[in-house]
Coordinates of C-alpha atoms in Angstrom, one line a residue:
Chain K
V270 CA 15.8 22.8 -6.4
H271 CA 17.7 22.9 -3.1
L272 CA 21.4 22.2 -3.3
L273 CA 24.5 22.3 -1.2
R274 CA 27.7 23.4 -2.6
G275 CA 31.3 23.5 -1.3
G276 CA 34.9 23.6 -2.4
A277 CA 36.7 25.0 -5.4
G278 CA 37.9 23.2 -8.5
E279 CA 36.4 21.0 -11.2
P280 CA 32.7 20.7 -10.7
V281 CA 31.3 17.4 -9.3
L282 CA 27.6 16.9 -9.5
F283 CA 26.7 14.5 -6.7
L284 CA 23.4 12.6 -6.9
H285 CA 22.4 11.4 -3.5
A286 CA 21.0 8.0 -2.5
A287 CA 17.4 7.6 -1.4
G288 CA 18.5 8.6 2.1
G289 CA 20.7 11.5 2.7
A290 CA 19.1 14.5 0.9
G291 CA 20.1 17.9 2.3
A292 CA 23.0 16.6 4.3
W293 CA 26.6 17.9 3.9
L294 CA 28.5 14.9 5.1
P295 CA 32.1 14.1 5.8
F296 CA 32.2 12.4 2.4
H297 CA 31.3 15.7 0.6
A298 CA 33.8 17.6 2.7
L299 CA 36.5 15.1 1.7
L300 CA 35.9 15.6 -2.0
A301 CA 35.8 19.4 -1.5
E302 CA 39.1 19.3 0.4
A303 CA 40.6 17.2 -2.4
G304 CA 40.1 20.2 -4.7
F305 CA 36.7 19.8 -6.2
E306 CA 33.6 22.0 -6.3
V307 CA 30.9 19.6 -5.0
I308 CA 27.4 20.4 -6.0
A309 CA 24.8 18.3 -4.2
P310 CA 21.2 18.9 -5.1
D311 CA 18.2 17.3 -3.4
H312 CA 16.2 15.2 -5.9
P313 CA 12.7 16.5 -6.6
G314 CA 10.4 15.5 -3.7
F315 CA 13.4 14.9 -1.4
G316 CA 14.9 17.1 1.3
K317 CA 14.2 20.7 0.7
S318 CA 13.6 20.4 -3.1
D319 CA 10.0 20.9 -4.3
D320 CA 7.8 18.0 -5.3
F321 CA 7.6 16.9 -8.9
P322 CA 4.2 15.3 -9.0
E323 CA 3.9 15.1 -12.8
A324 CA 7.1 12.9 -12.9
E325 CA 6.4 9.2 -13.3
A326 CA 9.5 7.5 -14.6
I327 CA 13.3 7.8 -14.3
D328 CA 13.6 9.6 -17.7
D329 CA 11.8 12.5 -16.1
L330 CA 14.8 12.8 -13.7
V331 CA 17.2 12.6 -16.6
Y332 CA 15.6 15.7 -18.2
H333 CA 15.4 17.3 -14.8
Y334 CA 19.2 17.0 -14.3
L335 CA 20.0 18.1 -17.8
D336 CA 18.1 21.2 -16.9
V337 CA 20.0 21.5 -13.6
I338 CA 23.3 21.1 -15.4
D339 CA 22.3 23.8 -17.9
A340 CA 21.0 26.1 -15.2
L341 CA 24.3 25.8 -13.3
G342 CA 26.2 26.7 -16.4
L343 CA 28.2 23.4 -16.4
S344 CA 29.3 22.0 -19.7
R345 CA 30.7 18.6 -18.7
P346 CA 30.9 18.0 -15.0
H347 CA 32.0 14.9 -13.1
V348 CA 28.9 13.0 -12.1
V349 CA 28.9 10.9 -9.0
G350 CA 25.7 9.0 -8.0
A351 CA 25.0 6.6 -5.2
S352 CA 22.3 3.9 -5.2
F353 CA 19.1 5.6 -6.5
G354 CA 21.2 8.6 -7.5
G355 CA 23.6 6.2 -9.2
W356 CA 20.7 4.9 -11.3
I357 CA 20.0 8.5 -12.3
A358 CA 23.6 9.1 -13.1
A359 CA 23.8 6.0 -15.3
E360 CA 20.6 7.1 -17.2
L361 CA 22.0 10.6 -17.6
A362 CA 25.3 9.2 -19.0
V363 CA 23.4 7.0 -21.4
H364 CA 21.1 9.8 -22.6
S365 CA 23.8 12.5 -23.0
P366 CA 27.3 10.9 -22.9
H367 CA 28.9 14.1 -24.2
R368 CA 27.7 16.0 -21.1
I369 CA 29.5 13.8 -18.6
G370 CA 33.1 14.4 -17.8
S371 CA 33.5 11.3 -15.7
L372 CA 31.0 8.9 -14.2
T373 CA 31.1 7.3 -10.8
L374 CA 28.5 4.7 -9.8
L375 CA 28.4 3.8 -6.2
S376 CA 26.3 0.6 -5.8
A377 CA 23.9 2.0 -8.3
A378 CA 20.3 0.7 -8.8
G379 CA 18.9 0.5 -12.3
L380 CA 19.6 -3.1 -13.4
R381 CA 17.6 -6.3 -12.9
L382 CA 19.5 -9.4 -12.1
P383 CA 16.9 -12.1 -11.5
D384 CA 19.4 -14.2 -9.4
H385 CA 20.4 -11.2 -7.2
P386 CA 17.2 -9.2 -6.5
V387 CA 17.2 -5.8 -4.8
A388 CA 15.8 -6.1 -1.3
D389 CA 12.2 -5.3 -0.6
I390 CA 13.0 -2.0 1.1
F391 CA 9.5 -0.6 1.1
L392 CA 8.4 -3.6 3.3
L393 CA 11.2 -3.1 5.8
P394 CA 10.3 -1.3 9.0
P395 CA 12.7 1.6 9.8
A396 CA 14.7 -0.3 12.4
K397 CA 15.2 -3.3 10.1
L398 CA 16.1 -1.0 7.2
A399 CA 18.7 0.7 9.3
A400 CA 20.2 -2.6 10.3
A401 CA 20.3 -3.8 6.7
L402 CA 22.1 -0.7 5.5
F403 CA 25.2 -1.3 7.5
H404 CA 27.9 -4.0 7.6
D405 CA 28.3 -3.1 11.3
P406 CA 25.0 -1.5 12.3
P407 CA 25.0 1.2 14.9
P408 CA 23.1 0.5 18.1
P409 CA 19.4 1.1 17.5
A410 CA 18.1 4.5 18.7
P411 CA 16.5 4.1 22.2
A412 CA 12.7 3.8 22.0
P413 CA 11.0 7.0 23.0
P414 CA 9.3 6.9 26.5
P415 CA 5.7 5.7 26.3
G416 CA 3.3 8.5 25.9
D417 CA 5.8 10.8 24.1
P418 CA 4.1 12.5 21.2
L419 CA 5.1 11.2 17.8
D420 CA 7.5 13.4 15.8
L421 CA 4.9 14.0 13.1
D422 CA 7.2 16.3 11.1
A423 CA 9.9 13.6 10.8
I424 CA 7.4 10.9 10.0
I425 CA 5.7 12.9 7.3
A426 CA 9.1 14.0 5.8
A427 CA 10.2 10.4 5.6
Y428 CA 6.9 9.4 4.0
R429 CA 7.2 12.1 1.5
E430 CA 10.6 10.9 0.4
A431 CA 9.5 7.3 0.3
T432 CA 6.6 8.4 -1.9
S433 CA 9.0 10.3 -4.2
L434 CA 11.2 7.3 -4.4
A435 CA 8.3 4.9 -5.1
R436 CA 7.2 7.2 -7.9
F437 CA 10.3 6.2 -9.9
S438 CA 11.1 2.8 -8.5
W439 CA 8.0 0.8 -7.4
V440 CA 7.5 -0.8 -10.8
P441 CA 9.7 -1.8 -12.5
Y442 CA 11.3 -2.3 -9.1
F443 CA 14.4 -0.2 -9.1
Y444 CA 15.3 -0.8 -12.7
D445 CA 14.8 0.3 -16.2
P446 CA 14.5 -2.6 -18.6
K447 CA 16.1 -0.5 -21.4
L448 CA 19.1 0.7 -19.4
E449 CA 21.3 -2.4 -19.7
R450 CA 21.4 -2.6 -23.5
R451 CA 22.1 1.2 -23.6
L452 CA 25.1 1.2 -21.3
R453 CA 27.4 0.8 -24.3
R454 CA 26.7 4.4 -25.2
I455 CA 28.7 5.7 -22.2
T456 CA 31.9 7.3 -23.3
A457 CA 33.1 9.0 -20.1
P458 CA 35.8 7.4 -17.9
T459 CA 33.8 5.4 -15.4
L460 CA 34.4 4.1 -11.8
V461 CA 32.0 1.5 -10.5
A462 CA 32.3 0.9 -6.8
A463 CA 30.4 -1.2 -4.3
P464 CA 30.6 -2.0 -0.6
S465 CA 31.6 -5.5 0.1
D466 CA 28.6 -6.4 2.2
D467 CA 25.7 -4.8 0.4
R468 CA 22.4 -6.3 1.6
L469 CA 20.1 -4.0 -0.4
I470 CA 21.7 -4.0 -3.9
P471 CA 23.9 -7.1 -4.2
V472 CA 27.4 -6.4 -5.5
E473 CA 26.6 -8.4 -8.6
H474 CA 24.8 -5.3 -9.8
A475 CA 27.9 -3.2 -9.7
Q476 CA 29.9 -6.0 -11.3
R477 CA 27.3 -6.0 -14.1
Y478 CA 27.7 -2.3 -14.6
A479 CA 31.4 -2.6 -14.7
A480 CA 31.2 -5.4 -17.3
L481 CA 28.9 -3.5 -19.6
I482 CA 30.5 0.0 -19.5
G483 CA 33.5 0.1 -21.8
G484 CA 36.8 0.6 -19.8
A485 CA 35.1 0.9 -16.4
T486 CA 37.2 0.6 -13.3
Y487 CA 35.7 -1.7 -10.6
A488 CA 36.4 -1.3 -6.9
E489 CA 35.0 -2.7 -3.6
V490 CA 35.2 -1.1 -0.2
A491 CA 35.7 -3.8 2.5
D492 CA 33.6 -4.2 5.6
C493 CA 30.9 -1.9 4.5
G494 CA 27.2 -2.0 3.8
H495 CA 24.9 -0.2 1.4
A496 CA 25.2 3.0 3.6
M497 CA 28.6 3.3 1.8
Y498 CA 29.8 6.9 2.4
F499 CA 27.8 7.0 5.7
E500 CA 29.6 3.9 7.0
R501 CA 33.0 4.4 5.5
P502 CA 33.3 8.1 4.4
A503 CA 37.1 8.1 4.4
E504 CA 37.4 5.1 2.2
F505 CA 34.7 6.2 -0.3
G506 CA 36.0 9.7 -0.2
S507 CA 39.6 8.8 -1.1
L508 CA 38.5 6.2 -3.7
V509 CA 36.3 8.7 -5.5
A510 CA 38.7 11.7 -5.1
S511 CA 41.6 9.8 -6.5
F512 CA 39.6 8.5 -9.5
L513 CA 38.4 12.1 -10.2
A514 CA 41.9 13.5 -9.9
S515 CA 43.2 10.9 -12.3
H516 CA 40.6 11.9 -14.9
P517 CA 40.7 15.7 -15.2
L518 CA 37.9 17.1 -17.3
A519 CA 40.2 18.7 -19.9
Q520 CA 41.3 15.2 -21.0
S521 CA 38.1 13.3 -20.8
G522 CA 35.1 12.7 -22.9
V523 CA 34.4 13.3 -26.5
S524 CA 33.4 16.7 -27.8
R525 CA 33.8 18.6 -30.9
Chain I
V135 CA -33.1 -0.1 5.9
K136 CA -32.0 -2.8 3.6
F137 CA -29.9 -5.8 4.7
S138 CA -27.1 -7.6 3.1
F139 CA -25.2 -10.7 4.1
F140 CA -21.5 -10.0 3.4
H141 CA -18.8 -12.7 3.1
L142 CA -15.0 -12.3 3.1
M143 CA -14.4 -16.0 2.7
P144 CA -11.6 -16.2 5.2
Y145 CA -9.1 -19.0 5.6
P146 CA -9.3 -19.7 9.3
Y147 CA -6.7 -22.4 9.6
L148 CA -3.8 -20.4 10.9
P149 CA -1.1 -22.2 12.9
D150 CA -1.0 -22.0 16.7
D151 CA 2.3 -20.0 16.6
F152 CA 0.9 -17.5 14.1
D153 CA 1.0 -14.6 16.5
E154 CA 4.7 -15.0 17.3
K155 CA 5.9 -16.2 13.9
Y156 CA 4.2 -14.1 11.3
D157 CA 3.9 -10.3 10.7
S158 CA 0.6 -10.8 8.8
S159 CA -1.8 -13.2 7.4
A160 CA -1.3 -11.5 4.0
L161 CA 1.4 -11.0 1.4
T162 CA 4.3 -12.3 3.5
Y163 CA 2.3 -15.2 4.9
P164 CA 3.7 -18.4 3.2
N165 CA 1.6 -20.2 0.6
A166 CA 3.0 -23.4 2.0
N167 CA 0.6 -23.0 5.0
F168 CA -2.4 -23.2 2.7
D169 CA -4.1 -26.6 2.3
P170 CA -5.9 -26.7 -1.1
K171 CA -8.2 -29.5 0.1
L172 CA -9.4 -27.3 2.9
G173 CA -9.6 -24.3 0.6
S174 CA -11.8 -26.3 -1.8
A175 CA -14.2 -27.3 1.0
L176 CA -14.3 -23.6 2.2
Y177 CA -15.5 -22.3 -1.2
A178 CA -18.3 -24.8 -1.3
R179 CA -19.3 -24.0 2.3
Y180 CA -19.1 -20.2 1.8
L181 CA -21.2 -20.3 -1.4
D182 CA -23.8 -22.4 0.5
E183 CA -24.0 -19.7 3.2
L184 CA -24.5 -16.9 0.6
E185 CA -27.2 -18.9 -1.1
Y186 CA -28.9 -19.6 2.3
A187 CA -28.9 -15.9 3.0
D188 CA -30.8 -15.4 -0.3
Q189 CA -33.4 -18.0 0.9
L190 CA -33.7 -16.2 4.3
G191 CA -34.7 -13.0 2.6
F192 CA -31.7 -10.8 2.8
D193 CA -31.9 -8.0 0.3
G194 CA -28.4 -8.5 -0.8
I195 CA -25.6 -11.0 -0.7
A196 CA -22.2 -9.4 -0.9
V197 CA -18.7 -10.6 -2.0
N198 CA -15.4 -8.7 -2.2
E199 CA -11.9 -8.8 -3.5
H200 CA -8.7 -9.5 -1.6
H201 CA -5.3 -10.9 -2.6
Q202 CA -2.7 -13.2 -1.1
S203 CA -4.4 -13.3 2.3
A204 CA -6.0 -15.6 4.8
Y205 CA -8.3 -12.7 5.6
G206 CA -10.2 -13.3 2.4
L207 CA -9.9 -15.9 -0.4
M208 CA -11.6 -13.9 -3.2
P209 CA -9.0 -12.5 -5.6
S210 CA -11.9 -12.3 -8.1
P211 CA -15.3 -11.4 -6.5
N212 CA -16.7 -11.5 -10.0
L213 CA -16.1 -15.3 -10.2
M214 CA -18.1 -15.7 -6.9
A215 CA -20.8 -13.4 -8.1
A216 CA -21.1 -15.5 -11.3
A217 CA -21.5 -18.7 -9.2
L218 CA -24.2 -17.0 -7.2
T219 CA -26.2 -15.9 -10.3
R220 CA -27.1 -19.6 -10.9
R221 CA -28.4 -20.6 -7.5
T222 CA -30.0 -17.5 -6.1
S223 CA -33.1 -15.8 -7.2
N224 CA -34.1 -12.8 -5.2
A225 CA -31.2 -11.1 -3.4
R226 CA -29.1 -8.4 -5.1
I227 CA -25.7 -9.8 -5.8
M228 CA -23.3 -7.1 -4.5
V229 CA -19.7 -6.9 -5.6
L230 CA -18.2 -4.8 -2.8
G231 CA -16.1 -4.4 -4.7
N232 CA -13.7 -4.8 -7.5
A233 CA -10.3 -3.3 -6.4
I234 CA -10.2 -1.1 -9.4
G235 CA -6.8 0.4 -8.5
I236 CA -4.9 -2.8 -8.9
R237 CA -6.8 -4.4 -11.8
G238 CA -4.8 -3.1 -14.7
N239 CA -7.2 -2.5 -17.5
P240 CA -10.6 -1.4 -16.1
L241 CA -12.3 -2.4 -19.3
R242 CA -12.0 -6.0 -18.3
V243 CA -13.9 -5.3 -15.0
A244 CA -16.6 -3.4 -17.0
E245 CA -17.0 -6.4 -19.3
E246 CA -17.3 -8.9 -16.4
I247 CA -19.9 -6.7 -14.6
A248 CA -21.8 -6.5 -17.8
M249 CA -21.8 -10.3 -18.1
L250 CA -22.9 -10.6 -14.5
D251 CA -25.7 -8.1 -15.1
L252 CA -27.1 -10.3 -17.8
M253 CA -26.4 -13.6 -16.1
S254 CA -28.3 -12.4 -13.0
D255 CA -31.1 -10.7 -14.9
G256 CA -30.2 -7.3 -13.5
R257 CA -29.5 -8.3 -9.9
V258 CA -25.9 -7.1 -9.7
D259 CA -24.7 -4.1 -7.8
S260 CA -21.2 -3.1 -8.8
G261 CA -19.0 -1.6 -6.1
F262 CA -15.4 -0.5 -6.0
V263 CA -12.7 -0.5 -3.4
R264 CA -9.3 1.0 -3.7
G265 CA -7.4 -2.1 -2.6
I266 CA -5.5 -2.5 0.7
G267 CA -1.9 -1.3 0.8
W268 CA -0.4 -4.8 0.8
E269 CA -2.2 -5.5 -2.5
Y270 CA -0.2 -2.8 -4.2
F271 CA 3.0 -4.7 -3.2
G272 CA 1.5 -8.0 -4.2
H273 CA 0.4 -6.9 -7.6
S274 CA 3.3 -4.5 -8.4
I275 CA 0.9 -1.6 -8.8
N276 CA 2.4 1.8 -7.9
P277 CA 0.5 3.1 -4.9
V278 CA 1.7 6.6 -5.8
K279 CA -0.7 6.5 -8.8
S280 CA -3.6 5.0 -6.8
G281 CA -5.0 8.4 -6.2
A282 CA -7.3 9.6 -3.6
G283 CA -7.9 10.2 0.1
S284 CA -11.3 10.0 1.8
T285 CA -12.2 13.6 1.0
E286 CA -11.8 13.1 -2.7
T287 CA -13.7 9.8 -2.5
M288 CA -16.7 11.4 -0.8
K289 CA -16.8 14.1 -3.4
F290 CA -16.5 11.6 -6.3
C291 CA -19.3 9.5 -4.9
A292 CA -21.6 12.5 -4.2
E293 CA -21.1 13.8 -7.7
R294 CA -22.2 10.6 -9.2
K295 CA -24.8 9.7 -6.5
Y296 CA -22.9 6.5 -5.8
T297 CA -23.5 4.6 -2.6
Y298 CA -20.8 5.3 0.1
M299 CA -19.9 2.5 2.4
S300 CA -17.8 2.3 5.6
V301 CA -15.7 -0.5 7.0
Y302 CA -14.4 -1.4 10.4
A303 CA -13.8 2.1 11.9
P304 CA -15.1 3.2 15.3
T305 CA -18.5 4.9 15.2
S306 CA -17.1 8.4 15.7
I307 CA -15.0 8.1 12.6
V308 CA -17.7 6.5 10.5
R309 CA -20.0 9.4 11.6
R310 CA -17.3 11.8 10.3
W311 CA -17.2 9.9 6.9
F312 CA -21.0 9.8 6.5
D313 CA -21.3 13.5 7.4
G314 CA -18.5 14.2 4.9
Y315 CA -20.5 12.4 2.2
R316 CA -23.7 14.2 3.2
Q317 CA -21.9 17.5 3.2
A318 CA -20.4 16.8 -0.3
A319 CA -24.0 16.1 -1.5
A320 CA -25.2 19.3 0.2
D321 CA -22.5 21.2 -1.6
L322 CA -23.9 19.9 -4.8
G323 CA -27.4 20.9 -3.7
Y324 CA -29.1 17.7 -2.8
V325 CA -29.8 15.4 0.1
P326 CA -28.6 11.8 -0.5
D327 CA -31.2 9.0 -0.5
P328 CA -30.6 7.1 2.7
E329 CA -29.9 4.0 0.6
R330 CA -26.8 5.7 -0.7
I331 CA -25.2 5.4 2.8
A332 CA -24.1 1.9 3.7
F333 CA -22.9 0.9 7.2
S334 CA -20.9 -2.4 7.3
V335 CA -20.2 -4.1 10.5
P336 CA -19.6 -7.7 11.8
V337 CA -22.8 -9.0 13.3
Y338 CA -23.1 -12.1 15.5
V339 CA -26.5 -13.3 16.8
A340 CA -27.2 -16.3 19.0
D341 CA -30.1 -17.6 21.0
T342 CA -28.9 -15.8 24.2
D343 CA -26.6 -12.9 24.9
E344 CA -24.4 -15.1 26.9
Q345 CA -24.0 -17.6 24.1
A346 CA -23.5 -14.9 21.6
H347 CA -20.6 -13.3 23.5
R348 CA -19.0 -16.6 24.3
E349 CA -18.9 -17.6 20.6
A350 CA -18.3 -14.2 19.1
R351 CA -15.3 -13.2 21.2
P352 CA -12.8 -15.6 19.7
V353 CA -14.0 -15.1 16.1
L354 CA -13.9 -11.3 16.3
E355 CA -10.5 -11.4 18.0
W356 CA -9.3 -13.6 15.1
L357 CA -10.7 -11.1 12.5
Y358 CA -9.1 -8.0 14.0
R359 CA -5.9 -9.5 15.4
K360 CA -5.0 -12.2 12.9
G361 CA -7.1 -11.7 9.8
L362 CA -6.2 -8.0 9.6
K363 CA -2.7 -8.3 11.1
Q364 CA -0.3 -6.4 9.0
T365 CA 2.8 -4.1 9.4
A366 CA 2.7 -0.3 9.1
Q367 CA 4.5 -0.6 5.8
M368 CA 1.7 -2.9 4.4
V369 CA -1.0 -0.5 5.6
T370 CA 0.4 2.7 4.1
P371 CA 2.9 2.0 1.3
P372 CA 4.4 5.2 -0.1
G373 CA 1.9 7.4 -1.9
Y374 CA -1.1 5.4 -0.6
M375 CA -2.0 8.5 1.4
S376 CA -1.1 12.1 0.9
P377 CA 1.3 13.5 3.5
G378 CA -1.6 15.7 4.8
S379 CA -3.9 12.7 5.2
L380 CA -1.3 10.7 7.0
R381 CA -0.6 13.6 9.3
G382 CA -4.4 13.7 10.1
V383 CA -4.6 10.0 10.8
L384 CA -1.5 10.0 13.1
A385 CA -2.6 13.2 14.9
S386 CA -6.0 11.7 15.6
G387 CA -4.3 8.9 17.5
M388 CA -6.1 6.2 15.5
R389 CA -4.9 2.8 16.6
S390 CA -4.2 -0.2 14.4
L391 CA -7.2 -2.5 14.3
G392 CA -5.4 -5.2 16.2
G393 CA -5.1 -2.8 19.2
F394 CA -8.8 -3.0 20.1
S395 CA -10.0 -5.3 22.8
Y396 CA -13.2 -7.3 22.3
E397 CA -14.9 -4.9 24.7
D398 CA -13.5 -1.9 22.7
L399 CA -14.9 -3.3 19.5
L400 CA -18.4 -3.6 20.9
A401 CA -18.3 -0.2 22.6
N402 CA -17.0 1.4 19.4
G403 CA -19.6 -0.1 17.1
Q404 CA -17.0 -2.1 15.3
A405 CA -19.0 -5.3 16.0
V406 CA -22.5 -6.0 17.1
V407 CA -23.1 -9.1 19.2
G408 CA -26.0 -10.6 21.2
S409 CA -29.4 -12.1 21.2
T410 CA -31.9 -10.8 18.6
A411 CA -33.3 -8.2 21.0
A412 CA -29.8 -6.9 22.0
V413 CA -28.6 -6.7 18.4
A414 CA -31.8 -4.9 17.2
D415 CA -31.4 -2.4 20.1
R416 CA -27.7 -1.8 19.4
L417 CA -28.2 -1.4 15.7
A418 CA -31.0 1.1 16.3
E419 CA -28.7 3.0 18.6
L420 CA -25.9 3.0 16.0
Y421 CA -28.4 4.2 13.4
E422 CA -29.0 7.3 15.6
K423 CA -25.3 7.8 16.3
L424 CA -24.4 7.7 12.7
G425 CA -27.0 10.1 11.6
G426 CA -28.8 7.3 9.8
F427 CA -28.1 4.9 7.0
G428 CA -30.2 3.1 4.5
Q429 CA -28.2 -0.1 4.1
L430 CA -26.7 -2.4 6.7
I431 CA -24.0 -4.7 5.3
G432 CA -23.5 -7.4 7.9
L433 CA -20.5 -9.6 8.1
F434 CA -22.0 -12.8 9.5
A435 CA -19.3 -15.2 8.6
I436 CA -16.5 -14.0 10.8
G437 CA -13.1 -15.5 10.9
P438 CA -13.2 -19.1 12.2
S439 CA -16.9 -19.2 13.0
T440 CA -18.4 -22.5 12.1
H441 CA -21.0 -23.2 9.4
Q442 CA -23.6 -23.9 12.0
Q443 CA -22.9 -20.7 13.8
V444 CA -23.1 -18.6 10.7
M445 CA -26.3 -20.2 9.5
R446 CA -27.9 -19.8 12.9
S447 CA -26.8 -16.2 13.3
A448 CA -28.2 -15.3 9.8
E449 CA -31.5 -17.1 10.6
L450 CA -32.0 -15.3 13.8
F451 CA -31.1 -12.0 12.3
A452 CA -33.5 -12.5 9.3
S453 CA -36.4 -13.6 11.4
N454 CA -36.2 -11.3 14.3
V455 CA -33.9 -8.4 13.7
M456 CA -34.7 -7.4 10.1
P457 CA -38.4 -6.9 10.7
A458 CA -37.7 -4.6 13.7
L459 CA -35.2 -2.4 11.9
R460 CA -36.6 -2.3 8.4
P461 CA -38.9 0.7 9.0
L462 CA -35.8 2.8 10.0
G463 CA -34.3 4.8 7.2
V464 CA -36.2 6.2 4.3
A465 CA -39.2 7.9 5.9
A466 CA -37.4 9.3 8.9
E467 CA -34.6 10.7 6.8
R468 CA -37.0 12.4 4.3
T469 CA -38.7 14.3 7.1
T470 CA -35.6 15.5 8.8
A471 CA -33.7 16.2 5.6

């Protein structure tokens, strides 16, 4: 398992979205500066972490992260997950509510809302996917001059991560049919946040999470797409940092 | 060499603005553009063509499986094979094949093949394909679990002495596949019977070379540029290839099938077109270039070709090309092996 770590304070396990493995972003730095120890592992098969070829469903990642939490010597960290990582975080909190100090779900996958389907991301060509991720898409990268050799390493790395993602999310498509009815098990203080203009996972998913997790706080970040902390790092950083700060680990959760 | 008449059962009625408006004739292509009346007539026509091939003396008549696509209207090749059992008498009925990867419970496929075996009095050959990438989207089957690259497939076939068949690729690549299969057999200590190697290729025969090229150009362009039009995401969904295989394909500079011109397709051995003499010569040449094969699986019904064109092409091939090529294969291979 490859992980990035920075800051000092209460531990925050950050579970990245399908994109963004191996990157220490302004968002991470903001949380670290706010007084937290941010621990950001790459999921199996993403970034610099090894493959996990025997894994076939999301529960394999739950056990994986329970092992990671144990290996890091954490008893009850804050857990923050975005998108695909948010799905893992929700499953983790359902499986082992007593191991979660607080839970933050940033436009998490994991639910099925027939009237608000998740976009067909595996069918989107890279340029369209990039455009769909942002409320205000950055200008497309200039096309390489004709005859330029392909950047094979980058293509293969992206294909590997897409394959790792598909392993858990091709079918059922980005959801676990059992998750919704188990969300009542979550005991940790929970923040559910979404960008206002999410074209991949409609905001109704976040609203559903907020409705089903007891006592959850719901927030939206304006003028932002599913890229969330890539597009609006300051807003997502301060939203999450203030939630964490107001739920110190010593006071949270149930343990005896 | 043995000869089969292969049908994809295409839906040729694509709109004039197809090229600009649609990414593909499969998966994302709207069902609203399908006319069931025309579809019904096509099935009747296409079954007639397969039955005619049996009467003409083809060794095999072949059907295959495709989903949600104008490229081919046979989600179930076994249904077509069942229809053929009743109105053909000599040809092998070749299912090339069931897309086992996307069929859920394989036992159902085994049951259907067993039924066909009895219904046809033992004339069925059961083949398998992996399913095209887009079909893993369409059927919600995880391509990550679909398994194998070409090296593994060659070994799997060689171990079981299964027939190994190519589709669509340029001759140099088909040669590499056939050599790989021969090598896999050699590693197991045997030389494969030539009939275990099947070369499939679109074939268009007309009375003169000039007529053949005039008629074949649009239908082959339809096949490669419209029928097979698909996005990169549909060709290689995640996990469909291993990262190593994908790197190999990209590094080899292999183009998408739609990137070949008509002349490229002929030069590459991705289609064989002409009068009977020209087609016989060209197939004999490809036979040499490929290191031999014992089965030729000809796609005679190509894209929007008409019923009359398909029937004439098959007639000319059966009467004048098959006799010339039939001696190739078994004997030659046995002496050189």
